[in-house]
Coordinates of C-alpha atoms and ligand atoms in Angstrom, one line a residue:
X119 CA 30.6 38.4 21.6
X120 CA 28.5 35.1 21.4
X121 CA 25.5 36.2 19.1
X122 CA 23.4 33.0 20.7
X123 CA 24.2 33.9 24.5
X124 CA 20.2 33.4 25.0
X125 CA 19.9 30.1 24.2
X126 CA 20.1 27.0 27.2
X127 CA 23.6 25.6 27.2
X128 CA 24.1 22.4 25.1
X129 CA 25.0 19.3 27.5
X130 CA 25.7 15.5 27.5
X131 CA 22.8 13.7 29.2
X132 CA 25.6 13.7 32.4
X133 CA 25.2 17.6 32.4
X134 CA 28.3 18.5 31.4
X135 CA 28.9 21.4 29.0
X136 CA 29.9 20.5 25.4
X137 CA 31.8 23.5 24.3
X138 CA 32.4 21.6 20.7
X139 CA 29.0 20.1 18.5
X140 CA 31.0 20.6 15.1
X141 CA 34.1 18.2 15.1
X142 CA 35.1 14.7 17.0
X143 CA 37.9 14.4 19.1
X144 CA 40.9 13.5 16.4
X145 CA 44.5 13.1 17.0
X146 CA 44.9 16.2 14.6
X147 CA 42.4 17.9 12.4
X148 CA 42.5 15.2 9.7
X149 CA 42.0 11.4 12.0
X150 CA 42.0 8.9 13.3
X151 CA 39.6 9.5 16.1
X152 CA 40.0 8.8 20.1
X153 CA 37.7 6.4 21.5
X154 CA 37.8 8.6 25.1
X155 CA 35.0 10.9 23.7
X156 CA 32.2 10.8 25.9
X157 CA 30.2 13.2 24.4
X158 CA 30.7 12.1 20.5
X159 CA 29.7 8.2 22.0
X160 CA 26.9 9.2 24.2
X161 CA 25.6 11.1 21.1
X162 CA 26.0 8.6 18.5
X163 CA 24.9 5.8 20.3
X164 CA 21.9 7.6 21.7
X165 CA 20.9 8.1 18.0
X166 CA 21.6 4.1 17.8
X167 CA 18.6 3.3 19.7
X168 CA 16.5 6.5 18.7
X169 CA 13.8 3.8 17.0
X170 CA 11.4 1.6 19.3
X171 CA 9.8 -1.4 17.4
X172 CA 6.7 -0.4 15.7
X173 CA 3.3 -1.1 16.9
X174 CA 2.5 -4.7 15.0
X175 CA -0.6 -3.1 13.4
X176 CA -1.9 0.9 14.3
X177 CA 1.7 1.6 13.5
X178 CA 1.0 4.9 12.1
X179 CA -0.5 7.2 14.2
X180 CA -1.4 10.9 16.0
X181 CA -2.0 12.1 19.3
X182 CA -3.9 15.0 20.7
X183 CA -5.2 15.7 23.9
X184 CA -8.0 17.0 25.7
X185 CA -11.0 17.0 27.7
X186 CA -14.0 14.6 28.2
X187 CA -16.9 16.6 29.8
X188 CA -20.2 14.1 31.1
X189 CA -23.6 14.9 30.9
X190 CA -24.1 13.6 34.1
X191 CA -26.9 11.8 32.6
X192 CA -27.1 8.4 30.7
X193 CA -29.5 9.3 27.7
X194 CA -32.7 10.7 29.9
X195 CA -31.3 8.9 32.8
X196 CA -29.4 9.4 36.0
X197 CA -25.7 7.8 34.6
X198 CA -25.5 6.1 38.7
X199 CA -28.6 4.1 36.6
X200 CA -26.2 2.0 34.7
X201 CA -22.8 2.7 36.1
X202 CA -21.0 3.5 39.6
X203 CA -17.9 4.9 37.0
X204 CA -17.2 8.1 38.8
X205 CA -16.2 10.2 35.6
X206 CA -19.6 10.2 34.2
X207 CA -22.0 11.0 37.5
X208 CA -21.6 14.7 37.8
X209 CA -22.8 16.9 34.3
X210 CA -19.8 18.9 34.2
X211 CA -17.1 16.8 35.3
X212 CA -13.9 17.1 33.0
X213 CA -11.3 14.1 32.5
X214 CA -8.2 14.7 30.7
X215 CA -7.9 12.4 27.8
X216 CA -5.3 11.2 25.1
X217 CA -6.5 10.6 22.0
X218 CA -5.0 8.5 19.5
X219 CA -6.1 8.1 15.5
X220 CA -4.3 5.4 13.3
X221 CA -4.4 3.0 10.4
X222 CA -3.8 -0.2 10.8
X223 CA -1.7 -2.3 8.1
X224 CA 0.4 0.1 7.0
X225 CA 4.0 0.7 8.7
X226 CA 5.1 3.6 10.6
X227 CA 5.6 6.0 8.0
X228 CA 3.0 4.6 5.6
X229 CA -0.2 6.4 4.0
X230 CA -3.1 7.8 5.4
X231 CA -5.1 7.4 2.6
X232 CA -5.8 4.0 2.3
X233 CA -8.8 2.2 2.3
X234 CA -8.0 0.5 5.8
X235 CA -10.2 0.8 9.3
X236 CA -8.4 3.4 11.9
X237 CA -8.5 3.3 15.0
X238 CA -9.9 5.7 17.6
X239 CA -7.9 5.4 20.8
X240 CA -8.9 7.4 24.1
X241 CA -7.2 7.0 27.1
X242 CA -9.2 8.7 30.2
X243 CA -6.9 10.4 33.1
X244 CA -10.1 9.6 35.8
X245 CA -10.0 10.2 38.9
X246 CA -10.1 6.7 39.6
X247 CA -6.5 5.9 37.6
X248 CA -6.8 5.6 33.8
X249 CA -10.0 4.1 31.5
X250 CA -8.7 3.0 27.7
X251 CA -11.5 2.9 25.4
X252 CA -9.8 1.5 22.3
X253 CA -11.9 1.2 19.0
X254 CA -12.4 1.8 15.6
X255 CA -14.0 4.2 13.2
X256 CA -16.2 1.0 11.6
X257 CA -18.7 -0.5 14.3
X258 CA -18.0 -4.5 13.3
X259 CA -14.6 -6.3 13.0
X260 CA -13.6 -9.2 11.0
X261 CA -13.1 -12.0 12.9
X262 CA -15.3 -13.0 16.6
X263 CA -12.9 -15.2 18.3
X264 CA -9.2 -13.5 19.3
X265 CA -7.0 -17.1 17.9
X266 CA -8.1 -15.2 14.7
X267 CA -6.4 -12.7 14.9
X268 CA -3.1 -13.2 14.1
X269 CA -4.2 -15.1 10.9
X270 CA -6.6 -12.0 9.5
X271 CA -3.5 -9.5 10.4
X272 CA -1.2 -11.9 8.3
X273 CA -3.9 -11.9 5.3
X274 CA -4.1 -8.2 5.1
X275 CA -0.6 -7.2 5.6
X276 CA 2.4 -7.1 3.2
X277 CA 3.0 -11.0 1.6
X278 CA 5.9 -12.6 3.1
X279 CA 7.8 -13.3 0.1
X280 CA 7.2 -10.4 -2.1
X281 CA 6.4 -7.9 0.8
X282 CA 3.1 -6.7 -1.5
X283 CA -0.5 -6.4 -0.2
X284 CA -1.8 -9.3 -2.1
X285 CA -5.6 -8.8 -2.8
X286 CA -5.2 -12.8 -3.8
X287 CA -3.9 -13.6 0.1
X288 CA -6.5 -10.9 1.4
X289 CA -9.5 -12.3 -0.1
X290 CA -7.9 -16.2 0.0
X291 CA -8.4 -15.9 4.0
X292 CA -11.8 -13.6 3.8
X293 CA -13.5 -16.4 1.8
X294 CA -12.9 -18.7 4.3
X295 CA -13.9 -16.6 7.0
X296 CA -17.7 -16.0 6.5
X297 CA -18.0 -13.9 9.2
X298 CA -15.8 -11.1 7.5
X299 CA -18.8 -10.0 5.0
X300 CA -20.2 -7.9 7.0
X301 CA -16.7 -6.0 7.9
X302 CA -16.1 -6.1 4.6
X303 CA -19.0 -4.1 3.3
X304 CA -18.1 -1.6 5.5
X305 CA -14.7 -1.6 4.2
X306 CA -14.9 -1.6 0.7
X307 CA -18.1 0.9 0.8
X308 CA -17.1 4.6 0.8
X309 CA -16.5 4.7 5.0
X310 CA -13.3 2.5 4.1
X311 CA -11.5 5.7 3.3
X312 CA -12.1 8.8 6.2
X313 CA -11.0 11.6 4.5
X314 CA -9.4 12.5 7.4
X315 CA -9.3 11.9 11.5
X316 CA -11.2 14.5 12.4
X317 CA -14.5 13.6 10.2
X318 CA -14.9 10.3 11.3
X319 CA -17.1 8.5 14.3
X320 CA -15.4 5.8 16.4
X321 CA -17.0 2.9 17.7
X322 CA -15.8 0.8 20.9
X323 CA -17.1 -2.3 18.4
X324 CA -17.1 -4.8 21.5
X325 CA -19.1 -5.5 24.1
X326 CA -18.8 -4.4 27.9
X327 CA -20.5 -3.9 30.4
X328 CA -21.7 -1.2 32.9
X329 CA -21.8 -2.0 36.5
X330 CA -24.3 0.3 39.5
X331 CA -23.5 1.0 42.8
X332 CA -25.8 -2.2 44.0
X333 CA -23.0 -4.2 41.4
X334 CA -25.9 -4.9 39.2
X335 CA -24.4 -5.0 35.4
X336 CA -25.8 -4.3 31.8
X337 CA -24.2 -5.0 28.7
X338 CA -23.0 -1.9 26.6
X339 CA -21.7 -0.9 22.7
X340 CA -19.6 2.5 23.0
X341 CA -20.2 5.3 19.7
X342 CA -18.1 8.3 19.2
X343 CA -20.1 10.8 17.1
X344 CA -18.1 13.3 15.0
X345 CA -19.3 17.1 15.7
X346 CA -17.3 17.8 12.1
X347 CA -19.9 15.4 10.5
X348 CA -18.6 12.2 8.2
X349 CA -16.9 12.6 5.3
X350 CA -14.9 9.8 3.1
X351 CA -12.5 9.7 0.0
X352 CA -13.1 7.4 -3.3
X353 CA -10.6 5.6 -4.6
X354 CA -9.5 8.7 -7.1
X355 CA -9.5 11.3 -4.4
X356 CA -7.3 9.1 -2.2
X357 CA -4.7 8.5 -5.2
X358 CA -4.4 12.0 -6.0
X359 CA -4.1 12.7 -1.8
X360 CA -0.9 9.7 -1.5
X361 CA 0.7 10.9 -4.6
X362 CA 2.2 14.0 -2.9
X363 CA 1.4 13.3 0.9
X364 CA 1.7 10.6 3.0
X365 CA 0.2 11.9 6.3
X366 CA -2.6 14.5 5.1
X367 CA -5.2 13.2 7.9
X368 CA -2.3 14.0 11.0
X369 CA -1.1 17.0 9.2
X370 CA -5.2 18.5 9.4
X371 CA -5.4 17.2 13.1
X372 CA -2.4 19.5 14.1
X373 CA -3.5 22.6 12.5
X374 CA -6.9 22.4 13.3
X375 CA -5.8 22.2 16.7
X376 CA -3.0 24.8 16.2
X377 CA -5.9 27.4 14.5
X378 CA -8.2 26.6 17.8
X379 CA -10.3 24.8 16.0
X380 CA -10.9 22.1 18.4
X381 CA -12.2 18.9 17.3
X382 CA -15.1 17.3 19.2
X383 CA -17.1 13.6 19.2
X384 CA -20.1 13.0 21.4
X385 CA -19.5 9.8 23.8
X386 CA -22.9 7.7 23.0
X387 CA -23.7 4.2 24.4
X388 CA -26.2 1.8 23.7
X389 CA -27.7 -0.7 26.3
X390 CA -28.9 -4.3 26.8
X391 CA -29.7 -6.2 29.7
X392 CA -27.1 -8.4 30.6
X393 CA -28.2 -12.0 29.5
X394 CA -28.0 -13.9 26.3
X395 CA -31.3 -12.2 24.3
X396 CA -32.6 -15.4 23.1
X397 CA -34.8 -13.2 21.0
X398 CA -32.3 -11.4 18.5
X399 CA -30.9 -13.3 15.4
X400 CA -27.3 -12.3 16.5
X401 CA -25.5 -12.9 19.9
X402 CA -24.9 -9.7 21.5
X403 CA -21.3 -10.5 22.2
X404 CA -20.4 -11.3 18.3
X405 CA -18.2 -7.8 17.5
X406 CA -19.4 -8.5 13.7
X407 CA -22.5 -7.7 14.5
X408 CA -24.5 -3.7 15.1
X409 CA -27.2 -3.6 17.8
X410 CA -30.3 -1.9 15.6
X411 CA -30.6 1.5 16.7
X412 CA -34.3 1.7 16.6
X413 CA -34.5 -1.7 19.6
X414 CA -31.4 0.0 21.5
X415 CA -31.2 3.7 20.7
X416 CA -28.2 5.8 21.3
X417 CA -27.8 8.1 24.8
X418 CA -25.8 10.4 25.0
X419 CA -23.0 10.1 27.7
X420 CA -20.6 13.4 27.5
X421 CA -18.8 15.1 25.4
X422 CA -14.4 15.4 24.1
X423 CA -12.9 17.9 23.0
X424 CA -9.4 17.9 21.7
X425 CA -7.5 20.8 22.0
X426 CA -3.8 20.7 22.7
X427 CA -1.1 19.3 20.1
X428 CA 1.6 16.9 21.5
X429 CA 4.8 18.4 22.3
X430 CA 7.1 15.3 21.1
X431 CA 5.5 12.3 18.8
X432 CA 8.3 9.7 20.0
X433 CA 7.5 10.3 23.9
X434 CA 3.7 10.4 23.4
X435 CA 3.0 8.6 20.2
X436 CA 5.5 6.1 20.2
X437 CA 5.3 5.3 24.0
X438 CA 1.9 5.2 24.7
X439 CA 0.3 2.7 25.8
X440 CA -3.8 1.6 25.1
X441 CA -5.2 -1.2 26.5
X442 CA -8.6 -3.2 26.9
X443 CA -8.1 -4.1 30.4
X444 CA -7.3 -0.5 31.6
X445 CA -11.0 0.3 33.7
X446 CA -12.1 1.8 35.9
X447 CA -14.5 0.8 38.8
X448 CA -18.2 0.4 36.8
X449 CA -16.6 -0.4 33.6
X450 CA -16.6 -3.8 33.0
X451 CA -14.9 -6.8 30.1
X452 CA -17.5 -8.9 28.8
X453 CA -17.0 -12.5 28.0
X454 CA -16.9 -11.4 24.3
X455 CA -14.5 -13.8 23.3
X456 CA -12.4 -10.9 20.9
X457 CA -12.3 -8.8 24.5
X458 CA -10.7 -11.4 26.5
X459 CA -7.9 -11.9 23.9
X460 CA -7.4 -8.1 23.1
X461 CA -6.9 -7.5 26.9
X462 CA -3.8 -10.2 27.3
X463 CA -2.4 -9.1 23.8
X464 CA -2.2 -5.2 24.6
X465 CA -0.3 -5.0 27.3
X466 CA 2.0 -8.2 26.2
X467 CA 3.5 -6.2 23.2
X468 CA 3.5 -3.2 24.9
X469 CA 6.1 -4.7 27.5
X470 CA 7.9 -6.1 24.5
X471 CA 7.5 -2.7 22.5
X472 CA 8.1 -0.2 25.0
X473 CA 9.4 -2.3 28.0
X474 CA 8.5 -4.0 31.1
X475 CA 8.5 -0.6 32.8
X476 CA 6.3 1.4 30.0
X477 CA 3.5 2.1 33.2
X478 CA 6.1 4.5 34.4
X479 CA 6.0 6.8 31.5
X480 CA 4.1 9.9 32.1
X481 CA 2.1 9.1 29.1
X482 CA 0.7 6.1 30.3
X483 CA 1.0 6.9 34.2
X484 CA -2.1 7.7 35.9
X485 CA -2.4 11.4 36.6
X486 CA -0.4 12.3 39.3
X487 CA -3.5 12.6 41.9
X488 CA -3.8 8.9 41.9
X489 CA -2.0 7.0 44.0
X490 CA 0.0 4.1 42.8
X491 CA 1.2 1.4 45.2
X492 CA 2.5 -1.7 44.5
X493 CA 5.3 -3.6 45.6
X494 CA 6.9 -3.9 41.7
X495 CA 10.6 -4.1 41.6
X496 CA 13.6 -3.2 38.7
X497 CA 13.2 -3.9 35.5
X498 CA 15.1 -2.0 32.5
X499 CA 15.0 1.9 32.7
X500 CA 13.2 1.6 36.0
X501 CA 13.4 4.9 37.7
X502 CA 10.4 5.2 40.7
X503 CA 9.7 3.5 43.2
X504 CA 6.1 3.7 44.6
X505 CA 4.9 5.4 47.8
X506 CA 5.2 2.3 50.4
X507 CA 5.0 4.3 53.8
X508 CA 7.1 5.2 56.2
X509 CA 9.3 1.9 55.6
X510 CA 11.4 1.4 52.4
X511 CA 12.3 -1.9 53.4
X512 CA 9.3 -3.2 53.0
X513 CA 8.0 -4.5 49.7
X514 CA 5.8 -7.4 50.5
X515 CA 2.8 -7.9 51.5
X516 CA 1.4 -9.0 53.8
X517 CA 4.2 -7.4 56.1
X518 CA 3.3 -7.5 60.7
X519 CA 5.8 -3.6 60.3
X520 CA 4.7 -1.4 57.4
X521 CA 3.9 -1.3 53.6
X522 CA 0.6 -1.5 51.7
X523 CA -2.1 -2.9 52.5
X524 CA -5.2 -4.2 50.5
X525 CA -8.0 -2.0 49.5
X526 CA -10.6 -1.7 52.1
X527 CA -14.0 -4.1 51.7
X528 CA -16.2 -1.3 50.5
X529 CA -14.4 -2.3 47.3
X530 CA -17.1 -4.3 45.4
X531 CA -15.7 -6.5 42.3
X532 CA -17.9 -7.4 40.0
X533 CA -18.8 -10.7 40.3
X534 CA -20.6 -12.6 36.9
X535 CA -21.6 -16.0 37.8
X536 CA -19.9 -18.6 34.7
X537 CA -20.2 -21.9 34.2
X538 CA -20.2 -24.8 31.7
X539 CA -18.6 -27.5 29.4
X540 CA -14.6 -25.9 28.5
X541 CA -14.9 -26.6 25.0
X542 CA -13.5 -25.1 21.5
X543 CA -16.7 -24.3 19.8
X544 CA -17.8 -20.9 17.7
X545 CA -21.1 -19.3 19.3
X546 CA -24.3 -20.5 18.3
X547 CA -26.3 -18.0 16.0
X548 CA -23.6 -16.8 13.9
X549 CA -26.0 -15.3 11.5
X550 CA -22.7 -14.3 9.2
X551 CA -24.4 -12.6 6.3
X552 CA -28.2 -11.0 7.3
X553 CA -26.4 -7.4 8.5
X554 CA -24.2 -7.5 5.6
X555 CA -27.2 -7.8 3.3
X556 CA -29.0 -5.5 5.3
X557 CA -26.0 -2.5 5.2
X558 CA -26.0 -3.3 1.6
X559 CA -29.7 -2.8 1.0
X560 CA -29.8 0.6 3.0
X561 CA -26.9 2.3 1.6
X562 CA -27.7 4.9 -0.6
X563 CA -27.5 3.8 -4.6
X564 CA -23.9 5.7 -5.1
X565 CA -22.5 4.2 -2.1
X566 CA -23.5 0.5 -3.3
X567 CA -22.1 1.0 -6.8
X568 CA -18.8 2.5 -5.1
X569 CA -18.6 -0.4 -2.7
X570 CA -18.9 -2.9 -5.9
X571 CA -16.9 -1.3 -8.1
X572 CA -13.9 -1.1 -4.9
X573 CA -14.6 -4.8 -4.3
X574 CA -14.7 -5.9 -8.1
X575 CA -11.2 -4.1 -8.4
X576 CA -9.5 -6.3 -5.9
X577 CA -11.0 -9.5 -6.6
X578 CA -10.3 -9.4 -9.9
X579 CA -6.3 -9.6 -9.1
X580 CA -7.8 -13.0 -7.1
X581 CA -7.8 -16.5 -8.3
X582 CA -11.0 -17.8 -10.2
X583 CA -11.6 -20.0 -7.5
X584 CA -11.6 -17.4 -4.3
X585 CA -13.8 -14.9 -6.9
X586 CA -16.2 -17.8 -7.1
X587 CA -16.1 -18.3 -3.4
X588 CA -16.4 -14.3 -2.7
X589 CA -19.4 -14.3 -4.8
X590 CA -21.2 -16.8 -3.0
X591 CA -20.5 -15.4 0.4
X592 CA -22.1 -12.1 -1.0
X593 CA -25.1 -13.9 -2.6
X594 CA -26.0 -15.2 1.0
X595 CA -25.6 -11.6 1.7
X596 CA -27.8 -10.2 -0.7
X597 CA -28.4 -12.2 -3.9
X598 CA -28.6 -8.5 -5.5
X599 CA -24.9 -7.3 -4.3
X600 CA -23.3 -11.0 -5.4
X601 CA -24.8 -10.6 -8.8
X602 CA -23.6 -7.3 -9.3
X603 CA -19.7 -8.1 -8.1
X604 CA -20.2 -11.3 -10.4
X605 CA -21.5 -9.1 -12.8
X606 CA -18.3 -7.3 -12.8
X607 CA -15.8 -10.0 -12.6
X608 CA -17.5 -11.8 -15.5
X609 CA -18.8 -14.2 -14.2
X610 CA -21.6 -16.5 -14.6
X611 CA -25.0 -16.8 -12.6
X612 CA -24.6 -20.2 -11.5
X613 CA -21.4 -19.4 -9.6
Ligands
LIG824 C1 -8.3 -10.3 19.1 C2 -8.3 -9.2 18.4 C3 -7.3 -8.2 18.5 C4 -6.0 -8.3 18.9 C5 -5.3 -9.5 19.4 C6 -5.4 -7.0 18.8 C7 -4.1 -6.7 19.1 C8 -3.5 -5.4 19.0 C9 -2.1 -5.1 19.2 C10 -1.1 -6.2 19.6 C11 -2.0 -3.8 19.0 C12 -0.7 -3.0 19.1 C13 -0.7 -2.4 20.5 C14 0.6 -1.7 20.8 O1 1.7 -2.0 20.2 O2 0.6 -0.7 21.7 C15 -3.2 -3.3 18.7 C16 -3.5 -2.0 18.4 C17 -4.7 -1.4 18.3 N1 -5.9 -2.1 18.2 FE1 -6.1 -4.1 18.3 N2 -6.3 -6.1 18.4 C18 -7.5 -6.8 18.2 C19 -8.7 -6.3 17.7 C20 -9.0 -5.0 17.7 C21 -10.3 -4.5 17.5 C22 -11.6 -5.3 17.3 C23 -10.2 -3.1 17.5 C24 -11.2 -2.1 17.4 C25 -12.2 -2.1 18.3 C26 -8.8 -2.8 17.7 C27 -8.3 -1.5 17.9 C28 -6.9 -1.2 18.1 C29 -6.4 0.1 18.1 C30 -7.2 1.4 18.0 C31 -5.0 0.0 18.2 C32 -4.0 1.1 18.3 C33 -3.8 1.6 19.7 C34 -2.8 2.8 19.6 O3 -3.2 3.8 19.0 O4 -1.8 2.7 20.2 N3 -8.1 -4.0 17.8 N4 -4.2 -4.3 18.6

């Protein structure tokens, strides 16, 4: 009697039964093996390919789900008084939502205690087809202008040659990049460690906008707040964490959510008119700048909860999909120069990463309540075709028979009105190190001798002449916070 009689039937991926798992298909019990066997190729071959190429930075990662629920209300406000976005009119509506925590220098199977950004992922299933929101848990960036990009991502990851992180290549590139500072500070203060994903705030860190029913816009900054509070790691607490376990912060995500304790950040925006405030030292589409809370306070948009674990990290993790050009009618790109080159840069590697056809994976699919029409064709692994109508033959438009047809006029696109010289030129009022030396001055005194002691520990693995540079940078900052890393590294006052 077969003890295991309850268990599915084990099958190729053609469904037939494989009645032997244990041995190949040999001419006798001891070799050489037949090349007719199916089953042992499908198998092994499968197993080939199991690996898709990791993301080029967030490539470790975890993924929950949940709901977002709105307010209904934009802080004290009616939310149709900034945005037409239908997920947030209605205080009670619930969107599904993916959520997806990472670090981003480290490789797939890297550490999750490093002193690194994460990122803070959210894709919204809206009525309306899918809204990406794709941040990070610090509210500024390194770099304002996307040609950066690829350059700051080379600094910080492994050297080429000796495939180390190279605080000497790291802080080579940062001094030469004044703009970083204020990144920086957040980095290398104790926020640069989360001490895990759930007790950590996430921050959309560019700017968009918000568009009304009458198509008017207003320029916005997206904060997640964590209802677990903020909590960090030093340096000593993260050692002792990596020396036995590489993914603590996924590891307290899953069983938080397996014990029903579900995780929750409130969805918080902050809001300008949508010009080029003249009156503020910074430009309010610079991502290495904060908008002071006190001129533009926080409202409170709605709230997400996660509470479901996924049920396969290759087919959810792995696969899906973020992107900054994923919106939704009344969410709106910016011309933050960062934004634009994000948006083309997503979904390029993901077609490379995944595949031309990655949009057709549940994960990243809208939910199935959308409709999806277009008249997209083939493509590796392509397996659905969209609703066209009555008339398959038809997959052009426009067509005099059948198909699709465009979406009616009632659809109002968002029209900004551009102009001016094409140029290559950085913005205007660049302002690199007045927030820097502001964070600095208003951290409390153990978080500024943390964040000096963490910077004077890498830059002293730095060439004399990149320490000397570093140092000025952070005497523009702050003349106090330069003199105390210069302090540390020994060297002089007139540096
Ligand atoms: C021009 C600047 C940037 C470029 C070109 C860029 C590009 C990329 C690329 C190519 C990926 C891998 C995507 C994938 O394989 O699916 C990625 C992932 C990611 N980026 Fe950026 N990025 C930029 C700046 C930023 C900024 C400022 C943030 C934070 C606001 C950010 C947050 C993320 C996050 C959270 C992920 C991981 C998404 C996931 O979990 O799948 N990136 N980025």
């Amino acid at each position: 009697m077969n003890e295991q009689v309850d268990k599915p039937v084990l099958t190729t991926r053609q469904g037939h039964p494989v009645h032997n798992n244990q041995q190949q298909r040999t001419v006798g019990s001891r070799g050489p093996a037949t090349l007719e066997n199916y089953h042992f190729l499908e198998k092994i071959s499968h197993f080939d390919r199991e690996r898709i190429p990791e993301r080029v930075v967030h490539a470790r990662g975890f993924v929950a789900h949940g709901e977002f629920e709105a307010y209904g209300t934009i802080g004290d406000e009616p939310a149709s008084t900034y945005t037409r976005a239908r997920l947030f009119q209605t205080r009670g509506t619930k969107t599904p939502v993916t959520v997806r925590f990472s670090t981003v220098i480290g490789g797939r199977d890297s550490s999750e205690a490093t002193r690194d950004p994460r990122g803070f992922a959210v894709k919204f299933r809206t009525e309306d087809g899918n809204w990406d929101l794709v941040g990070n848990n610090l509210p500024v960036f390194f770099i304002r202008d996307a040609v950066k990009f690829p350059d700051v991502i080379h600094a910080l990851k492994p050297d080429p040659v000796t495939f180390r992180q190279e605080p000497n290549r790291i802080f080579d590139f940062m001094s030469g990049t004044p703009e970083s500072m204020h990144m920086l500070t957040w980095l290398f203060s104790p926020r640069g460690i989360p001490a895990d994903y759930r007790r950590q705030d996430g921050f959309g860190v560019n700017t968009y906008r918000m568009v009304d029913a009458a198509g008017e816009g207003v320029l916005v900054k997206y904060h997640w707040k964590s209802q677990q509070g903020v909590e960090s790691l030093t340096e000593e607490q993260a050692a002792a964490i990596q020396a036995t376990e590489l993914g603590h912060a996924s590891r307290d995500l899953y069983e938080a959510i397996e014990r029903g304790e579900y995780p929750q950040w409130e969805l918080n925006v902050q809001i300008m008119s949508d010009d080029e405030h003249p009156e503020l030292d910074f430009d309010p589409l610079d991502d290495t700048k904060t908008w002071p809370e006190d001129v533009f306070p926080l409202r409170p948009v709605g709230m997400m909860t996660l509470n479901r674990n996924v049920a396969n990290v290759h087919n959810e993790n792995e696969q899906i999909a973020f992107g900054t050009g994923v919106l939704v009618d009344g969410l709106e790109f910016s011309d933050d120069k960062m934004l634009v080159g994000r948006t083309f840069s997503y979904s390029d590697t993901q077609r490379y990463r995944v595949g031309p056809n990655y949009l057709q994976l549940p994960i990243n699919a809208p939910r199935p309540d959308v409709a999806v029409g277009t008249n997209q064709e083939g493509g590796p692994m392509s397996y659905h075709v969209d609703d066209r109508g009555e008339n398959p033959h038809i997959n052009f438009e426009p067509s005099s028979v059948a198909g699709l047809r465009e979406a009616d006029e009632s659809y109002r696109e968002y029209r900004p009105f551009v102009s001016g010289q094409v140029v290559k030129a950085p913005i205007e009022r660049r302002n690199d190190y007045a927030q820097a030396g502001e964070h600095f001055r208003t951290m409390p005194e153990w978080e500024r001798d943390d964040l000096v002691k963490n910077l004077v520990a890498q830059l002293e693995q730095c060439d004399g002449h990149i320490q000397e540079k570093m140092v000025w940078h952070l005497r523009q900052c702050d003349e106090a916070y330069g003199g105390r890393v210069a302090e540390g590294l020994g060297i002089g006052a007139e540096s």
